[in-house]
Amino acid sequence: MTTGKITLLSAGPGDLDLLTIKAAKALALADIVLLDDLANPGIVSLAPRARVIRVGKRGGCKSTPQAFIERLMQRYALKGLHVVRVKGGEALLFGRAGEELAALRRAGIPVDIVNGISSGFAAAASLGVSLTHREHCQGVTFITAHKQDHGEPDWSALAATGTTLVIYMGMTRIERLCTSLMSALPACTPAAVVQWAGTQAERRWLGTLDRLAIDATDAGLGSPAVILIGPAIGEAMQWVAQPAPIHQINQEPFDAQRAA
């Protein structure tokens, strides 16, 4: 029997208009869709011939084991089917794509990768800021607050890089994170939190590092959210406060309760 193939597909932050044409084509040809919790569930409308299997993985919640997901991909691909593994955001950024790629390559299964927009970029777009504004920094650092050994990054070292910090999965550790960062950054450093970035359920907070943990918690902001810290985020301070709403294109509502 001819071996099928796997497509690791990046579903972006939730707005289906942000999917690439390549993503839409892959979904249209899919036999099996393995759907991540953080992807807009409406994406399955683009895969009319596919069987949809939900394989959610959420920090702090009951999740589908990674090894089981890898076995599912191999099982269906070895039957000659086209399996589309749908991941929220960008598949190659904190999406455990490396583990899946390694397992599939060991099994001799062809893999395609379709890139997408990460929630970090969606958050920056919502705030209307450049993460690499040359008047404020020389780069951007994307970092997860959760290491594989359950430890934490060296926040002081990261702060010393002078880059804009875009922190994923940091809300459950926001107090320790802020305390560590303030050992190397001024308390007045601009900071923001954007929850459900790029969806109609989006919420955000904008202020300074010394108020980040307290105010974001008081506002009820939680996962999934992106934390952004650095002088470049200060560019949002004036115009985000204006009463006029920020224009966002959201053709199809994103059901946050269903994805939570």
PDB file of C-alpha atoms in Angstrom:
ATOM      1  CA  MET A   1       0.000   0.000   0.000  1.00  0.00           C
ATOM      2  CA  THR A   2       1.219   3.479  -0.837  1.00  0.00           C
ATOM      3  CA  THR A   3       2.168   5.556   2.180  1.00  0.00           C
ATOM      4  CA  GLY A   4       0.151   8.741   2.565  1.00  0.00           C
ATOM      5  CA  LYS A   5       1.545  11.981   3.903  1.00  0.00           C
ATOM      6  CA  ILE A   6       1.303  14.432   6.763  1.00  0.00           C
ATOM      7  CA  THR A   7       0.805  18.176   6.542  1.00  0.00           C
ATOM      8  CA  LEU A   8       1.725  20.176   9.640  1.00  0.00           C
ATOM      9  CA  LEU A   9      -0.583  23.119   9.153  1.00  0.00           C
ATOM     10  CA  SER A  10      -0.364  26.429  11.006  1.00  0.00           C
ATOM     11  CA  ALA A  11      -3.884  27.708  11.682  1.00  0.00           C
ATOM     12  CA  GLY A  12      -2.828  31.169  12.857  1.00  0.00           C
ATOM     13  CA  PRO A  13      -4.309  33.055  15.823  1.00  0.00           C
ATOM     14  CA  GLY A  14      -7.969  32.370  15.038  1.00  0.00           C
ATOM     15  CA  ASP A  15      -9.117  34.664  12.237  1.00  0.00           C
ATOM     16  CA  LEU A  16      -9.737  32.379   9.265  1.00  0.00           C
ATOM     17  CA  ASP A  17      -8.991  35.273   6.898  1.00  0.00           C
ATOM     18  CA  LEU A  18      -5.363  35.007   8.023  1.00  0.00           C
ATOM     19  CA  LEU A  19      -4.944  31.474   6.697  1.00  0.00           C
ATOM     20  CA  THR A  20      -2.686  31.126   3.683  1.00  0.00           C
ATOM     21  CA  ILE A  21      -3.947  29.910   0.319  1.00  0.00           C
ATOM     22  CA  LYS A  22      -1.627  26.928   0.747  1.00  0.00           C
ATOM     23  CA  ALA A  23      -3.362  26.062   4.032  1.00  0.00           C
ATOM     24  CA  ALA A  24      -6.800  26.209   2.421  1.00  0.00           C
ATOM     25  CA  LYS A  25      -5.649  23.924  -0.405  1.00  0.00           C
ATOM     26  CA  ALA A  26      -4.218  21.379   2.036  1.00  0.00           C
ATOM     27  CA  LEU A  27      -7.421  21.310   4.062  1.00  0.00           C
ATOM     28  CA  ALA A  28      -9.529  20.816   0.947  1.00  0.00           C
ATOM     29  CA  LEU A  29      -7.544  17.673   0.122  1.00  0.00           C
ATOM     30  CA  ALA A  30      -7.359  16.265   3.655  1.00  0.00           C
ATOM     31  CA  ASP A  31      -8.655  12.798   4.507  1.00  0.00           C
ATOM     32  CA  ILE A  32      -8.023  13.201   8.238  1.00  0.00           C
ATOM     33  CA  VAL A  33      -7.836  16.438  10.246  1.00  0.00           C
ATOM     34  CA  LEU A  34      -6.226  16.303  13.692  1.00  0.00           C
ATOM     35  CA  LEU A  35      -7.487  19.519  15.285  1.00  0.00           C
ATOM     36  CA  ASP A  36      -5.707  21.443  18.020  1.00  0.00           C
ATOM     37  CA  ASP A  37      -7.753  23.174  20.760  1.00  0.00           C
ATOM     38  CA  LEU A  38      -6.265  26.595  20.030  1.00  0.00           C
ATOM     39  CA  ALA A  39      -7.305  26.570  16.368  1.00  0.00           C
ATOM     40  CA  ASN A  40     -10.582  28.167  15.331  1.00  0.00           C
ATOM     41  CA  PRO A  41     -12.986  25.202  15.178  1.00  0.00           C
ATOM     42  CA  GLY A  42     -14.571  26.785  12.099  1.00  0.00           C
ATOM     43  CA  ILE A  43     -11.487  25.780  10.141  1.00  0.00           C
ATOM     44  CA  VAL A  44     -13.030  22.339   9.569  1.00  0.00           C
ATOM     45  CA  SER A  45     -15.460  23.941   7.092  1.00  0.00           C
ATOM     46  CA  LEU A  46     -12.472  24.121   4.729  1.00  0.00           C
ATOM     47  CA  ALA A  47     -12.007  20.339   4.943  1.00  0.00           C
ATOM     48  CA  PRO A  48     -15.384  19.026   3.733  1.00  0.00           C
ATOM     49  CA  ARG A  49     -14.192  15.487   2.924  1.00  0.00           C
ATOM     50  CA  ALA A  50     -12.120  14.909   6.044  1.00  0.00           C
ATOM     51  CA  ARG A  51     -12.757  12.997   9.233  1.00  0.00           C
ATOM     52  CA  VAL A  52     -12.074  15.412  12.111  1.00  0.00           C
ATOM     53  CA  ILE A  53     -10.387  14.167  15.292  1.00  0.00           C
ATOM     54  CA  ARG A  54      -9.871  16.630  18.146  1.00  0.00           C
ATOM     55  CA  VAL A  55      -6.469  16.273  19.798  1.00  0.00           C
ATOM     56  CA  GLY A  56      -6.319  19.251  22.110  1.00  0.00           C
ATOM     57  CA  LYS A  57      -3.251  20.143  24.160  1.00  0.00           C
ATOM     58  CA  ARG A  58      -3.642  22.937  26.729  1.00  0.00           C
ATOM     59  CA  GLY A  59      -1.336  23.779  29.612  1.00  0.00           C
ATOM     60  CA  GLY A  60      -2.984  23.044  32.945  1.00  0.00           C
ATOM     61  CA  CYS A  61      -5.887  21.195  31.299  1.00  0.00           C
ATOM     62  CA  LYS A  62      -6.592  17.610  30.372  1.00  0.00           C
ATOM     63  CA  SER A  63      -4.741  17.089  27.116  1.00  0.00           C
ATOM     64  CA  THR A  64      -4.275  14.448  24.462  1.00  0.00           C
ATOM     65  CA  PRO A  65      -0.878  12.785  25.084  1.00  0.00           C
ATOM     66  CA  GLN A  66       1.753  13.767  22.543  1.00  0.00           C
ATOM     67  CA  ALA A  67       2.772  10.156  21.924  1.00  0.00           C
ATOM     68  CA  PHE A  68      -0.838   9.267  21.091  1.00  0.00           C
ATOM     69  CA  ILE A  69      -1.055  12.118  18.550  1.00  0.00           C
ATOM     70  CA  GLU A  70       2.121  10.885  16.881  1.00  0.00           C
ATOM     71  CA  ARG A  71       0.739   7.347  16.702  1.00  0.00           C
ATOM     72  CA  LEU A  72      -2.487   8.613  15.128  1.00  0.00           C
ATOM     73  CA  MET A  73      -0.575  10.487  12.440  1.00  0.00           C
ATOM     74  CA  GLN A  74       1.512   7.444  11.605  1.00  0.00           C
ATOM     75  CA  ARG A  75      -1.456   5.047  11.658  1.00  0.00           C
ATOM     76  CA  TYR A  76      -3.509   6.996   9.126  1.00  0.00           C
ATOM     77  CA  ALA A  77      -0.583   7.979   6.907  1.00  0.00           C
ATOM     78  CA  LEU A  78       0.507   4.329   6.660  1.00  0.00           C
ATOM     79  CA  LYS A  79      -3.001   3.570   5.362  1.00  0.00           C
ATOM     80  CA  GLY A  80      -2.286   5.877   2.442  1.00  0.00           C
ATOM     81  CA  LEU A  81      -4.273   8.854   3.742  1.00  0.00           C
ATOM     82  CA  HIS A  82      -3.476  12.559   3.731  1.00  0.00           C
ATOM     83  CA  VAL A  83      -3.412  13.677   7.363  1.00  0.00           C
ATOM     84  CA  VAL A  84      -3.518  17.393   8.181  1.00  0.00           C
ATOM     85  CA  ARG A  85      -2.297  18.141  11.690  1.00  0.00           C
ATOM     86  CA  VAL A  86      -3.826  21.548  12.473  1.00  0.00           C
ATOM     87  CA  LYS A  87      -1.908  23.586  15.033  1.00  0.00           C
ATOM     88  CA  GLY A  88      -2.877  26.978  16.434  1.00  0.00           C
ATOM     89  CA  GLY A  89      -0.577  29.873  15.602  1.00  0.00           C
ATOM     90  CA  GLU A  90       2.673  28.951  13.857  1.00  0.00           C
ATOM     91  CA  ALA A  91       3.407  25.217  13.930  1.00  0.00           C
ATOM     92  CA  LEU A  92       7.171  25.703  14.204  1.00  0.00           C
ATOM     93  CA  LEU A  93       6.954  28.035  17.224  1.00  0.00           C
ATOM     94  CA  PHE A  94       6.276  26.265  20.547  1.00  0.00           C
ATOM     95  CA  GLY A  95       4.000  23.777  18.804  1.00  0.00           C
ATOM     96  CA  ARG A  96       6.051  20.601  19.486  1.00  0.00           C
ATOM     97  CA  ALA A  97       6.500  20.244  15.747  1.00  0.00           C
ATOM     98  CA  GLY A  98      10.086  19.101  16.253  1.00  0.00           C
ATOM     99  CA  GLU A  99       8.961  15.976  18.093  1.00  0.00           C
ATOM    100  CA  GLU A 100       6.346  15.164  15.474  1.00  0.00           C
ATOM    101  CA  LEU A 101       8.745  15.712  12.595  1.00  0.00           C
ATOM    102  CA  ALA A 102      11.313  13.410  14.172  1.00  0.00           C
ATOM    103  CA  ALA A 103       8.756  10.635  14.764  1.00  0.00           C
ATOM    104  CA  LEU A 104       7.377  10.865  11.231  1.00  0.00           C
ATOM    105  CA  ARG A 105      10.807  10.890   9.612  1.00  0.00           C
ATOM    106  CA  ARG A 106      11.808   7.804  11.581  1.00  0.00           C
ATOM    107  CA  ALA A 107       8.688   6.097  10.204  1.00  0.00           C
ATOM    108  CA  GLY A 108       9.558   7.167   6.649  1.00  0.00           C
ATOM    109  CA  ILE A 109       6.412   9.274   6.243  1.00  0.00           C
ATOM    110  CA  PRO A 110       6.585  12.374   4.005  1.00  0.00           C
ATOM    111  CA  VAL A 111       5.819  15.669   5.764  1.00  0.00           C
ATOM    112  CA  ASP A 112       4.837  19.079   4.401  1.00  0.00           C
ATOM    113  CA  ILE A 113       4.884  22.218   6.552  1.00  0.00           C
ATOM    114  CA  VAL A 114       2.497  25.133   6.057  1.00  0.00           C
ATOM    115  CA  ASN A 115       3.497  28.281   7.928  1.00  0.00           C
ATOM    116  CA  GLY A 116       1.091  30.652   9.610  1.00  0.00           C
ATOM    117  CA  ILE A 117       0.841  33.723  11.823  1.00  0.00           C
ATOM    118  CA  SER A 118       1.876  33.287  15.440  1.00  0.00           C
ATOM    119  CA  SER A 119      -0.192  34.840  18.220  1.00  0.00           C
ATOM    120  CA  GLY A 120       2.825  37.005  19.063  1.00  0.00           C
ATOM    121  CA  PHE A 121       2.532  38.747  15.703  1.00  0.00           C
ATOM    122  CA  ALA A 122      -1.253  38.954  16.037  1.00  0.00           C
ATOM    123  CA  ALA A 123      -0.802  40.619  19.427  1.00  0.00           C
ATOM    124  CA  ALA A 124       1.664  43.139  17.989  1.00  0.00           C
ATOM    125  CA  ALA A 125      -0.736  43.903  15.131  1.00  0.00           C
ATOM    126  CA  SER A 126      -3.564  44.487  17.592  1.00  0.00           C
ATOM    127  CA  LEU A 127      -1.402  46.899  19.578  1.00  0.00           C
ATOM    128  CA  GLY A 128      -0.200  48.555  16.363  1.00  0.00           C
ATOM    129  CA  VAL A 129       3.487  48.214  17.186  1.00  0.00           C
ATOM    130  CA  SER A 130       6.612  47.010  15.438  1.00  0.00           C
ATOM    131  CA  LEU A 131       8.386  44.411  17.529  1.00  0.00           C
ATOM    132  CA  THR A 132      11.698  45.525  16.024  1.00  0.00           C
ATOM    133  CA  HIS A 133      11.235  49.304  15.954  1.00  0.00           C
ATOM    134  CA  ARG A 134      14.773  50.456  15.280  1.00  0.00           C
ATOM    135  CA  GLU A 135      14.503  53.453  17.629  1.00  0.00           C
ATOM    136  CA  HIS A 136      13.938  51.098  20.545  1.00  0.00           C
ATOM    137  CA  CYS A 137      15.617  47.741  19.957  1.00  0.00           C
ATOM    138  CA  GLN A 138      17.701  45.599  17.645  1.00  0.00           C
ATOM    139  CA  GLY A 139      15.605  42.475  17.660  1.00  0.00           C
ATOM    140  CA  VAL A 140      12.845  40.401  19.196  1.00  0.00           C
ATOM    141  CA  THR A 141      13.026  37.320  21.388  1.00  0.00           C
ATOM    142  CA  PHE A 142      10.221  34.741  21.362  1.00  0.00           C
ATOM    143  CA  ILE A 143      10.336  32.735  24.566  1.00  0.00           C
ATOM    144  CA  THR A 144       8.179  30.228  26.416  1.00  0.00           C
ATOM    145  CA  ALA A 145       7.890  30.534  30.185  1.00  0.00           C
ATOM    146  CA  HIS A 146       7.755  26.743  30.558  1.00  0.00           C
ATOM    147  CA  LYS A 147      10.901  24.686  30.043  1.00  0.00           C
ATOM    148  CA  GLN A 148      10.708  20.943  29.457  1.00  0.00           C
ATOM    149  CA  ASP A 149      12.076  20.293  32.938  1.00  0.00           C
ATOM    150  CA  HIS A 150       9.383  22.605  34.390  1.00  0.00           C
ATOM    151  CA  GLY A 151      12.008  25.203  35.211  1.00  0.00           C
ATOM    152  CA  GLU A 152      12.044  28.794  33.995  1.00  0.00           C
ATOM    153  CA  PRO A 153      14.256  30.736  31.599  1.00  0.00           C
ATOM    154  CA  ASP A 154      16.956  33.067  32.868  1.00  0.00           C
ATOM    155  CA  TRP A 155      14.762  36.161  32.784  1.00  0.00           C
ATOM    156  CA  SER A 156      17.562  38.498  33.845  1.00  0.00           C
ATOM    157  CA  ALA A 157      19.744  37.315  30.950  1.00  0.00           C
ATOM    158  CA  LEU A 158      16.852  37.732  28.516  1.00  0.00           C
ATOM    159  CA  ALA A 159      16.156  41.238  29.790  1.00  0.00           C
ATOM    160  CA  ALA A 160      19.806  42.150  29.261  1.00  0.00           C
ATOM    161  CA  THR A 161      19.581  41.374  25.517  1.00  0.00           C
ATOM    162  CA  GLY A 162      17.796  44.668  24.868  1.00  0.00           C
ATOM    163  CA  THR A 163      15.284  42.952  22.571  1.00  0.00           C
ATOM    164  CA  THR A 164      11.514  43.059  22.685  1.00  0.00           C
ATOM    165  CA  LEU A 165      10.379  40.037  24.704  1.00  0.00           C
ATOM    166  CA  VAL A 166       7.361  38.111  23.430  1.00  0.00           C
ATOM    167  CA  ILE A 167       6.493  35.571  26.108  1.00  0.00           C
ATOM    168  CA  TYR A 168       4.224  32.596  25.536  1.00  0.00           C
ATOM    169  CA  MET A 169       2.557  30.498  28.262  1.00  0.00           C
ATOM    170  CA  GLY A 170       3.607  32.933  30.954  1.00  0.00           C
ATOM    171  CA  MET A 171       0.342  33.842  32.679  1.00  0.00           C
ATOM    172  CA  THR A 172       0.546  31.176  35.383  1.00  0.00           C
ATOM    173  CA  ARG A 173       4.026  32.443  36.324  1.00  0.00           C
ATOM    174  CA  ILE A 174       3.479  36.126  35.740  1.00  0.00           C
ATOM    175  CA  GLU A 175       4.432  37.273  39.263  1.00  0.00           C
ATOM    176  CA  ARG A 176       7.795  35.457  39.312  1.00  0.00           C
ATOM    177  CA  LEU A 177       8.413  36.470  35.719  1.00  0.00           C
ATOM    178  CA  CYS A 178       7.905  40.163  36.476  1.00  0.00           C
ATOM    179  CA  THR A 179       9.986  40.049  39.662  1.00  0.00           C
ATOM    180  CA  SER A 180      12.894  38.508  37.764  1.00  0.00           C
ATOM    181  CA  LEU A 181      12.639  40.929  34.854  1.00  0.00           C
ATOM    182  CA  MET A 182      12.592  43.975  37.154  1.00  0.00           C
ATOM    183  CA  SER A 183      16.005  42.972  38.448  1.00  0.00           C
ATOM    184  CA  ALA A 184      17.348  43.956  35.032  1.00  0.00           C
ATOM    185  CA  LEU A 185      14.754  46.326  33.552  1.00  0.00           C
ATOM    186  CA  PRO A 186      13.341  49.658  34.790  1.00  0.00           C
ATOM    187  CA  ALA A 187       9.941  49.458  36.449  1.00  0.00           C
ATOM    188  CA  CYS A 188       8.614  51.873  33.818  1.00  0.00           C
ATOM    189  CA  THR A 189       9.399  49.514  30.901  1.00  0.00           C
ATOM    190  CA  PRO A 190       6.325  49.306  28.658  1.00  0.00           C
ATOM    191  CA  ALA A 191       4.447  46.003  28.828  1.00  0.00           C
ATOM    192  CA  ALA A 192       1.270  44.477  27.435  1.00  0.00           C
ATOM    193  CA  VAL A 193      -0.849  41.341  27.645  1.00  0.00           C
ATOM    194  CA  VAL A 194      -3.066  40.243  24.765  1.00  0.00           C
ATOM    195  CA  GLN A 195      -5.421  37.328  25.366  1.00  0.00           C
ATOM    196  CA  TRP A 196      -7.001  35.440  22.440  1.00  0.00           C
ATOM    197  CA  ALA A 197      -5.003  37.662  20.064  1.00  0.00           C
ATOM    198  CA  GLY A 198      -6.497  38.025  16.610  1.00  0.00           C
ATOM    199  CA  THR A 199      -9.977  36.781  17.534  1.00  0.00           C
ATOM    200  CA  GLN A 200     -13.265  38.462  18.381  1.00  0.00           C
ATOM    201  CA  ALA A 201     -12.773  37.295  21.970  1.00  0.00           C
ATOM    202  CA  GLU A 202      -9.545  39.336  22.229  1.00  0.00           C
ATOM    203  CA  ARG A 203      -8.802  41.229  25.464  1.00  0.00           C
ATOM    204  CA  ARG A 204      -5.722  43.261  26.271  1.00  0.00           C
ATOM    205  CA  TRP A 205      -3.943  45.290  28.913  1.00  0.00           C
ATOM    206  CA  LEU A 206      -1.262  47.907  28.340  1.00  0.00           C
ATOM    207  CA  GLY A 207       0.921  49.544  30.977  1.00  0.00           C
ATOM    208  CA  THR A 208       4.326  49.237  32.619  1.00  0.00           C
ATOM    209  CA  LEU A 209       6.328  46.314  33.953  1.00  0.00           C
ATOM    210  CA  ASP A 210       5.855  47.219  37.618  1.00  0.00           C
ATOM    211  CA  ARG A 211       2.052  46.991  37.217  1.00  0.00           C
ATOM    212  CA  LEU A 212       1.946  44.057  34.814  1.00  0.00           C
ATOM    213  CA  ALA A 213       1.358  41.152  37.200  1.00  0.00           C
ATOM    214  CA  ILE A 214      -1.098  42.972  39.470  1.00  0.00           C
ATOM    215  CA  ASP A 215      -3.175  44.716  36.819  1.00  0.00           C
ATOM    216  CA  ALA A 216      -3.335  41.811  34.354  1.00  0.00           C
ATOM    217  CA  THR A 217      -4.445  39.486  37.152  1.00  0.00           C
ATOM    218  CA  ASP A 218      -7.021  41.987  38.443  1.00  0.00           C
ATOM    219  CA  ALA A 219      -8.364  42.334  34.895  1.00  0.00           C
ATOM    220  CA  GLY A 220      -8.943  38.587  34.784  1.00  0.00           C
ATOM    221  CA  LEU A 221      -6.562  38.012  31.900  1.00  0.00           C
ATOM    222  CA  GLY A 222      -5.315  34.458  31.555  1.00  0.00           C
ATOM    223  CA  SER A 223      -4.301  31.790  29.079  1.00  0.00           C
ATOM    224  CA  PRO A 224      -4.057  31.733  26.162  1.00  0.00           C
ATOM    225  CA  ALA A 225      -2.280  35.062  26.215  1.00  0.00           C
ATOM    226  CA  VAL A 226       0.938  36.636  25.004  1.00  0.00           C
ATOM    227  CA  ILE A 227       3.012  38.962  27.203  1.00  0.00           C
ATOM    228  CA  LEU A 228       5.036  41.648  25.405  1.00  0.00           C
ATOM    229  CA  ILE A 229       7.734  43.669  27.150  1.00  0.00           C
ATOM    230  CA  GLY A 230      10.160  46.327  25.944  1.00  0.00           C
ATOM    231  CA  PRO A 231      10.466  49.964  24.893  1.00  0.00           C
ATOM    232  CA  ALA A 232       8.983  49.203  21.443  1.00  0.00           C
ATOM    233  CA  ILE A 233       5.663  48.333  23.137  1.00  0.00           C
ATOM    234  CA  GLY A 234       5.538  51.935  24.357  1.00  0.00           C
ATOM    235  CA  GLU A 235       4.621  52.995  20.823  1.00  0.00           C
ATOM    236  CA  ALA A 236       1.120  51.689  21.583  1.00  0.00           C
ATOM    237  CA  MET A 237       0.657  53.766  24.730  1.00  0.00           C
ATOM    238  CA  GLN A 238      -0.931  56.823  23.101  1.00  0.00           C
ATOM    239  CA  TRP A 239      -3.017  55.540  20.243  1.00  0.00           C
ATOM    240  CA  VAL A 240      -4.419  52.383  21.861  1.00  0.00           C
ATOM    241  CA  ALA A 241      -5.957  54.593  24.554  1.00  0.00           C
ATOM    242  CA  GLN A 242      -8.013  56.491  21.950  1.00  0.00           C
ATOM    243  CA  PRO A 243     -11.772  55.825  22.090  1.00  0.00           C
ATOM    244  CA  ALA A 244     -12.026  54.799  18.439  1.00  0.00           C
ATOM    245  CA  PRO A 245     -11.985  50.992  18.122  1.00  0.00           C
ATOM    246  CA  ILE A 246      -9.120  49.226  16.457  1.00  0.00           C
ATOM    247  CA  HIS A 247     -10.221  47.868  13.086  1.00  0.00           C
ATOM    248  CA  GLN A 248      -9.911  44.122  12.809  1.00  0.00           C
ATOM    249  CA  ILE A 249     -11.100  41.882   9.994  1.00  0.00           C
ATOM    250  CA  ASN A 250     -12.999  38.943  11.472  1.00  0.00           C
ATOM    251  CA  GLN A 251     -15.216  37.363   8.876  1.00  0.00           C
ATOM    252  CA  GLU A 252     -16.222  34.401  11.025  1.00  0.00           C
ATOM    253  CA  PRO A 253     -16.640  34.617  14.816  1.00  0.00           C
ATOM    254  CA  PHE A 254     -14.273  32.557  16.935  1.00  0.00           C
ATOM    255  CA  ASP A 255     -16.046  30.586  19.647  1.00  0.00           C
ATOM    256  CA  ALA A 256     -13.697  31.091  22.590  1.00  0.00           C
ATOM    257  CA  GLN A 257     -15.794  28.981  24.935  1.00  0.00           C
ATOM    258  CA  ARG A 258     -15.652  26.011  22.588  1.00  0.00           C
ATOM    259  CA  ALA A 259     -11.878  26.302  22.247  1.00  0.00           C
ATOM    260  CA  ALA A 260     -11.242  26.871  25.953  1.00  0.00           C
TER     261      ALA A 260
END
